[in-house]
């Protein structure tokens, strides 16, 4: 099992990982100059059960799109 976090609430994701005794998944989230968000999974997730911690606090649209992009990156990485 692996847990990844979006940019909306890294503190919560760290607390969850510390509570269950695993490391937070390695994920890089960047923005291109045109504002498009890019997520890169920095570890092997093939065949793993993965969870994403991402709240929908304002700016809601930005955080939701980031969540969808992270989920897409994980699916493409065969999680």
XYZ file of N, CA and C in Angstrom:
237
model
N 0.844 -1.170 0.000
C 0.000 0.000 0.000
C 0.892 1.237 0.000
N 0.492 2.204 -0.821
C 1.227 3.460 -0.893
C 0.239 4.612 -0.809
N 0.677 5.692 -0.184
C -0.143 6.888 -0.058
C 0.594 8.043 -0.708
N -0.118 8.772 -1.560
C 0.419 9.950 -2.224
C -0.402 11.157 -1.811
N 0.191 12.333 -1.918
C -0.504 13.547 -1.503
C -0.407 14.612 -2.572
N -1.528 15.290 -2.787
C -1.532 16.476 -3.623
C -1.043 17.654 -2.796
N -1.054 18.820 -3.383
C -0.502 19.996 -2.711
C -1.454 20.640 -1.715
N -2.695 20.172 -1.643
C -3.676 20.863 -0.806
C -3.503 20.614 0.689
N -2.971 19.454 1.084
C -2.884 19.166 2.514
C -1.788 18.147 2.808
N -0.541 18.568 2.630
C 0.590 17.674 2.891
C 0.699 17.311 4.368
N 0.292 18.225 5.247
C 0.351 17.960 6.685
C -0.530 16.772 7.061
N -1.745 16.728 6.524
C -2.653 15.609 6.790
C -2.070 14.305 6.252
N -1.532 14.335 5.043
C -0.953 13.129 4.449
C 0.224 12.623 5.281
N 1.081 13.526 5.757
C 2.197 13.123 6.619
C 1.694 12.490 7.912
N 0.651 13.075 8.499
C 0.093 12.539 9.744
C -0.482 11.138 9.528
N -1.169 10.938 8.419
C -1.727 9.614 8.109
C -0.607 8.591 7.962
N 0.422 8.944 7.200
C 1.541 8.019 6.981
C 2.268 7.705 8.285
N 2.491 8.718 9.117
C 3.146 8.482 10.408
C 2.296 7.579 11.294
N 0.993 7.758 11.253
C 0.083 6.978 12.093
C 0.076 5.496 11.708
N 0.160 5.202 10.413
C 0.128 3.794 9.996
C 1.520 3.223 9.717
N 2.552 4.063 9.830
C 3.923 3.576 9.755
C 4.466 3.311 8.366
N 4.057 4.110 7.385
C 4.630 3.981 6.042
C 5.131 5.340 5.580
N 5.980 5.333 4.562
C 6.489 6.578 3.998
C 5.509 7.122 2.974
N 5.454 8.434 2.885
C 4.633 9.097 1.874
C 5.229 8.822 0.498
N 4.383 8.516 -0.470
C 4.838 8.236 -1.822
C 5.533 9.433 -2.452
N 6.494 9.143 -3.307
C 7.263 10.205 -3.965
C 6.548 10.638 -5.237
N 6.171 11.897 -5.264
C 5.383 12.464 -6.351
C 5.868 13.882 -6.597
N 6.083 14.231 -7.861
C 6.453 15.589 -8.223
C 5.303 16.221 -8.983
N 4.865 17.378 -8.504
C 3.804 18.127 -9.170
C 4.391 19.461 -9.597
N 4.342 19.717 -10.899
C 4.867 20.974 -11.424
C 3.835 21.609 -12.339
N 4.072 22.864 -12.636
C 3.187 23.579 -13.561
C 4.017 24.086 -14.731
N 3.520 23.862 -15.928
C 4.155 24.401 -17.122
C 3.929 25.912 -17.165
N 4.721 26.642 -17.961
C 4.543 28.095 -18.043
C 3.128 28.532 -18.432
N 2.407 27.685 -19.167
C 1.042 28.055 -19.563
C 0.020 27.748 -18.467
N 0.480 27.223 -17.308
C -0.404 26.948 -16.188
C -0.869 25.510 -16.092
N -0.578 24.689 -17.101
C -0.990 23.285 -17.083
C -0.220 22.525 -16.006
N -0.913 21.674 -15.264
C -0.314 20.902 -14.183
C 0.200 19.566 -14.705
N 1.355 19.146 -14.179
C 1.978 17.882 -14.558
C 2.326 17.115 -13.286
N 2.000 15.840 -13.233
C 2.339 14.993 -12.087
C 3.206 13.835 -12.553
N 4.294 13.592 -11.825
C 5.193 12.485 -12.140
C 5.350 11.622 -10.895
N 5.048 10.336 -11.034
C 5.208 9.384 -9.945
C 6.681 8.981 -9.910
N 7.345 9.186 -8.779
C 8.790 8.992 -8.676
C 9.188 7.632 -8.095
N 8.266 6.686 -8.075
C 8.583 5.349 -7.577
C 7.696 4.322 -8.264
N 8.065 3.067 -8.119
C 7.320 1.987 -8.754
C 6.018 1.737 -7.989
N 4.897 1.786 -8.701
C 3.591 1.520 -8.085
C 2.867 0.372 -8.784
N 3.549 -0.310 -9.671
C 2.916 -1.386 -10.445
C 2.298 -2.421 -9.510
N 0.994 -2.635 -9.673
C 0.285 -3.639 -8.901
C -0.001 -3.271 -7.452
N 0.349 -2.071 -7.039
C 0.141 -1.642 -5.652
C -1.257 -1.068 -5.459
N -1.746 -1.145 -4.226
C -2.936 -0.394 -3.840
C -2.458 0.994 -3.444
N -3.016 2.023 -4.063
C -2.581 3.388 -3.773
C -3.767 4.239 -3.340
N -3.468 5.209 -2.495
C -4.462 6.155 -2.005
C -3.906 7.554 -2.193
N -4.791 8.487 -2.542
C -4.385 9.875 -2.747
C -5.095 10.736 -1.719
N -4.318 11.539 -0.992
C -4.870 12.483 -0.027
C -4.864 13.851 -0.694
N -6.055 14.400 -0.891
C -6.173 15.709 -1.537
C -7.513 16.305 -1.116
N -7.467 17.439 -0.446
C -8.724 18.075 -0.050
C -9.239 18.949 -1.193
N -10.471 19.373 -1.063
C -11.075 20.227 -2.098
C -11.332 21.626 -1.556
N -10.449 22.076 -0.669
C -10.561 23.438 -0.156
C -10.199 24.421 -1.274
N -10.588 25.687 -1.145
C -10.273 26.669 -2.197
C -8.770 26.759 -2.437
N -8.348 26.898 -3.660
C -9.121 26.961 -4.901
C -9.585 25.564 -5.332
N -10.852 25.325 -5.228
C -11.446 24.008 -5.436
C -11.143 23.430 -6.811
N -11.343 24.205 -7.858
C -11.116 23.690 -9.215
C -9.668 23.255 -9.410
N -8.733 24.038 -8.903
C -7.310 23.702 -9.032
C -7.010 22.383 -8.311
N -7.512 22.242 -7.096
C -7.233 21.031 -6.327
C -7.909 19.801 -6.924
N -9.111 19.954 -7.451
C -9.771 18.822 -8.110
C -9.017 18.396 -9.364
N -8.598 19.349 -10.181
C -7.850 19.001 -11.394
C -6.523 18.332 -11.039
N -5.870 18.821 -9.998
C -4.627 18.196 -9.553
C -4.884 16.748 -9.123
N -5.980 16.513 -8.412
C -6.354 15.157 -8.002
C -6.557 14.259 -9.215
N -7.286 14.737 -10.208
C -7.540 13.938 -11.412
C -6.243 13.641 -12.162
N -5.342 14.602 -12.209
C -4.063 14.415 -12.905
C -3.200 13.396 -12.159
N -3.200 13.454 -10.827
C -2.454 12.467 -10.031
C -3.036 11.070 -10.242
N -4.355 10.959 -10.209
C -5.001 9.659 -10.429
C -4.665 9.108 -11.808
N -4.652 9.966 -12.818
C -4.301 9.529 -14.169
C -2.856 9.038 -14.218
N -1.945 9.778 -13.584
C -0.536 9.372 -13.573
C -0.359 8.028 -12.875
N -1.085 7.810 -11.782
C -0.999 6.530 -11.075
C -1.555 5.389 -11.921
N -2.655 5.633 -12.588
C -3.238 4.592 -13.441
C -2.296 4.254 -14.596
N -1.689 5.267 -15.196
C -0.747 5.030 -16.298
C 0.510 4.303 -15.828
N 0.810 4.423 -14.518
C 1.960 3.721 -13.942
C 1.576 2.321 -13.458
N 0.381 1.862 -13.817
C -0.113 0.508 -13.527
C -0.415 0.247 -12.059
N -0.797 1.281 -11.334
C -1.203 1.086 -9.928
C -2.583 0.468 -9.891
